Short mmCIF file of N, CA and C in Angstrom, two decimals:
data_model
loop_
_atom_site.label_atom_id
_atom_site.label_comp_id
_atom_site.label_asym_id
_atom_site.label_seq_id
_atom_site.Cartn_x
_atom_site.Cartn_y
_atom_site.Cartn_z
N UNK A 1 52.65 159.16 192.78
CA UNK A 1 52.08 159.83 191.64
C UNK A 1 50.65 160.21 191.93
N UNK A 2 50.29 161.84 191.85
CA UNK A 2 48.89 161.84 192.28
C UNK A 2 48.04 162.16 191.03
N UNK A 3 47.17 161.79 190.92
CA UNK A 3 45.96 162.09 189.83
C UNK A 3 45.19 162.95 190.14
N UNK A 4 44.87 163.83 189.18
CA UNK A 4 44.03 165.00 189.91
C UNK A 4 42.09 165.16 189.17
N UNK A 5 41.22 165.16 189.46
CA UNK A 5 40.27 165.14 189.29
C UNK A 5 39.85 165.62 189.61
N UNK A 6 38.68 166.41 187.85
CA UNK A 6 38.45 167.83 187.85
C UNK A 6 36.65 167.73 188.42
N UNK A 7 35.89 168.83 188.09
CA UNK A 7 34.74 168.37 188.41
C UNK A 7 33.91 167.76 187.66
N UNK A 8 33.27 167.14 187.95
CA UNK A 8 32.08 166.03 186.82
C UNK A 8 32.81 165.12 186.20
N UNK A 9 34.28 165.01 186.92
CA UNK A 9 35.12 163.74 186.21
C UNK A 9 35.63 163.64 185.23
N UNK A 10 35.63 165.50 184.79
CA UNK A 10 36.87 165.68 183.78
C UNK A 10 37.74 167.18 183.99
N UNK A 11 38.86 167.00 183.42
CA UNK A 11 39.99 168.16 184.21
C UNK A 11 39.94 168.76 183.65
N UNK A 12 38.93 169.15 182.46
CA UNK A 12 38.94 170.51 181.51
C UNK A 12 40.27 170.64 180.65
N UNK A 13 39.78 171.67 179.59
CA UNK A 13 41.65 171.71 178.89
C UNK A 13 41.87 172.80 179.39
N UNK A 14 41.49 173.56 180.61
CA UNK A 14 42.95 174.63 181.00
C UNK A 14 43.68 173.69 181.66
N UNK A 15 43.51 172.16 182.64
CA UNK A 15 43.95 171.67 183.39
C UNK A 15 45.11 170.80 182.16
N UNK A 16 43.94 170.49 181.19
CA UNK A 16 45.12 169.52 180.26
C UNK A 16 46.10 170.13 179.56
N UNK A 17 45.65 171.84 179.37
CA UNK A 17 47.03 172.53 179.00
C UNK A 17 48.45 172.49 180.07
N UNK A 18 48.10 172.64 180.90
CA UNK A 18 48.99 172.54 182.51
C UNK A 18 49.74 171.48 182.29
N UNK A 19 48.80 170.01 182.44
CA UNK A 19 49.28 168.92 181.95
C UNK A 19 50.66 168.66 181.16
N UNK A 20 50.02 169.27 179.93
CA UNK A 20 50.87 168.96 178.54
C UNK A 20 51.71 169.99 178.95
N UNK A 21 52.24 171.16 179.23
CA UNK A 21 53.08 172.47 179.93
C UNK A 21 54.35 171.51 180.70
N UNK A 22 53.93 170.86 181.63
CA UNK A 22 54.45 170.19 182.73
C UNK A 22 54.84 168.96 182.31
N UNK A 23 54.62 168.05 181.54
CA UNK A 23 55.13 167.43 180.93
C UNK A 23 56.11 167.35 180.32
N UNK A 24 56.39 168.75 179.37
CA UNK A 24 57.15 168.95 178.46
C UNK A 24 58.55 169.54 179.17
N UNK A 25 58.40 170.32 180.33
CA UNK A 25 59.07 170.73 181.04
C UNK A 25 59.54 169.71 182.30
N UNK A 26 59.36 168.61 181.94
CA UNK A 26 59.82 167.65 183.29
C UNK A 26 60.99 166.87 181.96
N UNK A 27 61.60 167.13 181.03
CA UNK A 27 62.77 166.41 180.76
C UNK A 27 63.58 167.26 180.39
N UNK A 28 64.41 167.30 181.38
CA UNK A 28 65.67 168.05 182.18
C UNK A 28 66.23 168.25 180.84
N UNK A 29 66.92 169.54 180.36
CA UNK A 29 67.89 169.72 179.13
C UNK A 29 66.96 169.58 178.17
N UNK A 30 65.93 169.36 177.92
CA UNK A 30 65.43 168.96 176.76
C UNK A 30 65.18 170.57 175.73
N UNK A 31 64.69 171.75 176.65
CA UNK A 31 64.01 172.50 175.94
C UNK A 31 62.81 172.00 175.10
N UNK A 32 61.78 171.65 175.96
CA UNK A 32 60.37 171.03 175.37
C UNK A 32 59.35 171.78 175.47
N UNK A 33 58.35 171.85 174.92
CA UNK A 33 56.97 172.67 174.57
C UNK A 33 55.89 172.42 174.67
N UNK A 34 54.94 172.53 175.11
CA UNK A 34 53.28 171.76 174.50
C UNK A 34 53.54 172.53 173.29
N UNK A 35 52.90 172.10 172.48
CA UNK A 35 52.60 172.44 171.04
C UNK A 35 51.42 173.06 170.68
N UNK A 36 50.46 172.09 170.76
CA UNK A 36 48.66 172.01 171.12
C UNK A 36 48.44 171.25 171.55
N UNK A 37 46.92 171.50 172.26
CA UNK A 37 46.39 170.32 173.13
C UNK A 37 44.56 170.50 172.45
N UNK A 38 44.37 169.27 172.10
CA UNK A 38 43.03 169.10 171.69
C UNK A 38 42.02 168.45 172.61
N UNK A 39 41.08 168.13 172.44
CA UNK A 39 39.93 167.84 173.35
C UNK A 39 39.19 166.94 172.47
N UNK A 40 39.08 165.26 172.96
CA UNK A 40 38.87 164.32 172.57
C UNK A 40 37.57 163.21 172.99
N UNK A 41 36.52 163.50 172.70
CA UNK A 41 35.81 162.19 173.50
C UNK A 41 36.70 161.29 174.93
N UNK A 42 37.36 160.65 174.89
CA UNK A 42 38.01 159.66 175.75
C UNK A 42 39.39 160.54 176.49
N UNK A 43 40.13 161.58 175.77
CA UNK A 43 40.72 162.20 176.02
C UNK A 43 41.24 163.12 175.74
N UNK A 44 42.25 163.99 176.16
CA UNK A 44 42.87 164.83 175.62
C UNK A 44 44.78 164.51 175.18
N UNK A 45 44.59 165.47 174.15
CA UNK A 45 45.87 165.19 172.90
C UNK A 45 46.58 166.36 172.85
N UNK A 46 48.30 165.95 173.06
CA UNK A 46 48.92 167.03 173.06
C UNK A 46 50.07 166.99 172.38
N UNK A 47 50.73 167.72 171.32
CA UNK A 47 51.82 167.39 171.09
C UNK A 47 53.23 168.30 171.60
N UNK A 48 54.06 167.39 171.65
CA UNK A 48 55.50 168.03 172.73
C UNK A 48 56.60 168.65 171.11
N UNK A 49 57.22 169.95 171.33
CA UNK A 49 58.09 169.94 170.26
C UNK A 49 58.74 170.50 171.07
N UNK A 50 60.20 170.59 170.02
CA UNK A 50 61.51 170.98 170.79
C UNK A 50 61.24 172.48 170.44
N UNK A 51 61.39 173.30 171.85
CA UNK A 51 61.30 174.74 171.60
C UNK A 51 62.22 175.62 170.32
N UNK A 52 63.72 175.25 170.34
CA UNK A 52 64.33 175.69 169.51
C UNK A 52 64.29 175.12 168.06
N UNK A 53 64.04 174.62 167.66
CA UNK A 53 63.70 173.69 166.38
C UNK A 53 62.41 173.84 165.89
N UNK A 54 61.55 173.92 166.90
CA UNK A 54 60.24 173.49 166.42
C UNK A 54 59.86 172.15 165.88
N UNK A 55 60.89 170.95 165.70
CA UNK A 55 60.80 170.00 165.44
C UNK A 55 59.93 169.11 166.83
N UNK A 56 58.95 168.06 166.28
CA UNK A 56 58.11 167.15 167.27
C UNK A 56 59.09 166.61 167.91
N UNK A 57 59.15 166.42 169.14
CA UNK A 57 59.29 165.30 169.80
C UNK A 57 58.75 164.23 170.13
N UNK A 58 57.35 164.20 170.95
CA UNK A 58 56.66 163.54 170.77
C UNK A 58 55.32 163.56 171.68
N UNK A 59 54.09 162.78 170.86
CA UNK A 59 53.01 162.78 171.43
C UNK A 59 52.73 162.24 172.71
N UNK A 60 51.38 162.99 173.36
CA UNK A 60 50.56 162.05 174.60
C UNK A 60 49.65 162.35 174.60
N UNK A 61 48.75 161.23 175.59
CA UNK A 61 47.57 161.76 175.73
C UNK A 61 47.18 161.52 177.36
N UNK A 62 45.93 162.62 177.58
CA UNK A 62 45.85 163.09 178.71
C UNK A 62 44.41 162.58 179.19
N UNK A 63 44.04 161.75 180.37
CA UNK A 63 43.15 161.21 180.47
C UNK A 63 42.16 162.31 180.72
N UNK A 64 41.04 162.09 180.52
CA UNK A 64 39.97 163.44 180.87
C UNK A 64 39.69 163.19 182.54
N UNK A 65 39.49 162.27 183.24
CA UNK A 65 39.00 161.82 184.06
C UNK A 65 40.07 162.54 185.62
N UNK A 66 41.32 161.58 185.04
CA UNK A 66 42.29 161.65 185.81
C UNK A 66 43.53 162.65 185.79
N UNK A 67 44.18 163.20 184.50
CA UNK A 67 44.99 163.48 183.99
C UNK A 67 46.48 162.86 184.41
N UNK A 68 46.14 162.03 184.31
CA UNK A 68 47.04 160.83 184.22
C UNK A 68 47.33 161.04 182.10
N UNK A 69 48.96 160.60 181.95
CA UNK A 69 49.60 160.76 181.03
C UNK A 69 50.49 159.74 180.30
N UNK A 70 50.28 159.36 178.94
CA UNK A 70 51.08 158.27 178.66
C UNK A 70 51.23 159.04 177.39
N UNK A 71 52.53 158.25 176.58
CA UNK A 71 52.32 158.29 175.03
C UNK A 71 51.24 157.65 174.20
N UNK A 72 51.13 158.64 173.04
CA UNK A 72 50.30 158.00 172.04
C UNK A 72 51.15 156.96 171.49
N UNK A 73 50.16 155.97 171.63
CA UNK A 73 50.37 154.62 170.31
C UNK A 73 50.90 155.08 169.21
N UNK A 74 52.02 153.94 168.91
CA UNK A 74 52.11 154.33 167.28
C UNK A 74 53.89 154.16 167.04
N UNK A 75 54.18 154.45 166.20
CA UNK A 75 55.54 154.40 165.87
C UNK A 75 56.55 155.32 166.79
N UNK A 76 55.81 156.65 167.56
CA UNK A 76 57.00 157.21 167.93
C UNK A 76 57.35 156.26 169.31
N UNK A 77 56.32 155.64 169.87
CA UNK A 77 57.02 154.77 170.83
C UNK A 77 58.16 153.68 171.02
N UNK A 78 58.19 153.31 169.24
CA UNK A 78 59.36 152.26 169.25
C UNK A 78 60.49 153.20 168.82
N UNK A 79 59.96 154.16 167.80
CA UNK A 79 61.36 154.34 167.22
C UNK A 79 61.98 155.69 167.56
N UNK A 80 61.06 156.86 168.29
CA UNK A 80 61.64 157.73 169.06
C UNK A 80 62.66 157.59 169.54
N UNK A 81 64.39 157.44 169.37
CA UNK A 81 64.84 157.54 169.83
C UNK A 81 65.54 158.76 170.75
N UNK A 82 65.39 159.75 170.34
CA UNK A 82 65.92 160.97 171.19
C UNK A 82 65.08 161.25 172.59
N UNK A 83 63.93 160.70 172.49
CA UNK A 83 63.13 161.17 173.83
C UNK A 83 62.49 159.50 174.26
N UNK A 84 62.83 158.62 174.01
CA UNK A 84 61.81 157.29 174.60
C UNK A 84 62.27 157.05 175.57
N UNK A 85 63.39 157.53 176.19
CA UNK A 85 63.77 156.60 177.94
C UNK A 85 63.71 157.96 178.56
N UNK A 86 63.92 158.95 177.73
CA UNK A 86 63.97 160.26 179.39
C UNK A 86 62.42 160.91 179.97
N UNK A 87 62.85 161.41 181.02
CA UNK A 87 61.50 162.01 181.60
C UNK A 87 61.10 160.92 182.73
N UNK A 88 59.91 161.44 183.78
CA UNK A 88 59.96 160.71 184.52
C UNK A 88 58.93 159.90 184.46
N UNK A 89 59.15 158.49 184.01
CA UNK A 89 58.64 157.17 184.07
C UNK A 89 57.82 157.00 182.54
N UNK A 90 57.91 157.85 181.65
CA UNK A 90 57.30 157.81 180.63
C UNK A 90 57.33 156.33 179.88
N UNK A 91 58.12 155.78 179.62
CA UNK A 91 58.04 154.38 179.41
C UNK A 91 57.38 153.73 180.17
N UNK A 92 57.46 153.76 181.31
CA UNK A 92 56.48 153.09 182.24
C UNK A 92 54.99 152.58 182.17
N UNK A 93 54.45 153.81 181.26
CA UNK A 93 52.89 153.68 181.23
C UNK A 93 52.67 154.85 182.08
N UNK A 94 51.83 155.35 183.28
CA UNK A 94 51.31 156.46 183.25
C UNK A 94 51.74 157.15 184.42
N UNK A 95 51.51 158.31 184.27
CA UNK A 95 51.61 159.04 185.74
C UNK A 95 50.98 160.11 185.45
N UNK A 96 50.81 160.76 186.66
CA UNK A 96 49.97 161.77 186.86
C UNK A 96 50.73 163.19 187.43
N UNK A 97 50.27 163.78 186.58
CA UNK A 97 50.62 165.71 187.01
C UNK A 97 50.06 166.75 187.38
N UNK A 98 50.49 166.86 188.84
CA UNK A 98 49.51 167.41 189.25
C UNK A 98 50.27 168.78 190.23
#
């Protein structure tokens, strides 16, 4: 998993749009989306929806530093069931897209 680091030790949001882009598009069949991606003190915030629906799937956030990627805290991590085990290593805790 490589981490990519932008200059002055943050990846900018064209990089965290990419991010959240590539993310959404790494779970196979899903038809997934970035949604928006915001710009956060500590990090950046993106939300994933299902292209055809427009319904959320679900949140992450994008380290500024590294762009390294996990889910946001919170309820969709327990009870997401349609998207909490697919994709690659997302349960895991983090990885990086690069």
């Amino acid at each position: 998993m490589r981490q990519v680091l932008g200059s002055g030790g943050d990846i900018g949001i064209d990089r965290a749009v990419q991010v959240a882009r590539g993310t959404a598009e790494s779970y196979p069949g899903a038809r997934l989306e970035a949604d928006e991606v915001i710009e956060f003190t500590q990090n950046y915030y993106a939300s994933i929806r299902e292209s055809d629906t427009g319904i959320g799937a679900f949140e992450i956030l994008i380290s500024r530093s590294t762009g390294a990627v996990t889910r946001e805290p919170g309820p969709d991590m327990m009870w997401n069931t349609k998207y909490a085990g697919m994709g690659r290593g997302m349960m895991s805790g983090f990885y990086g897209h690069g």
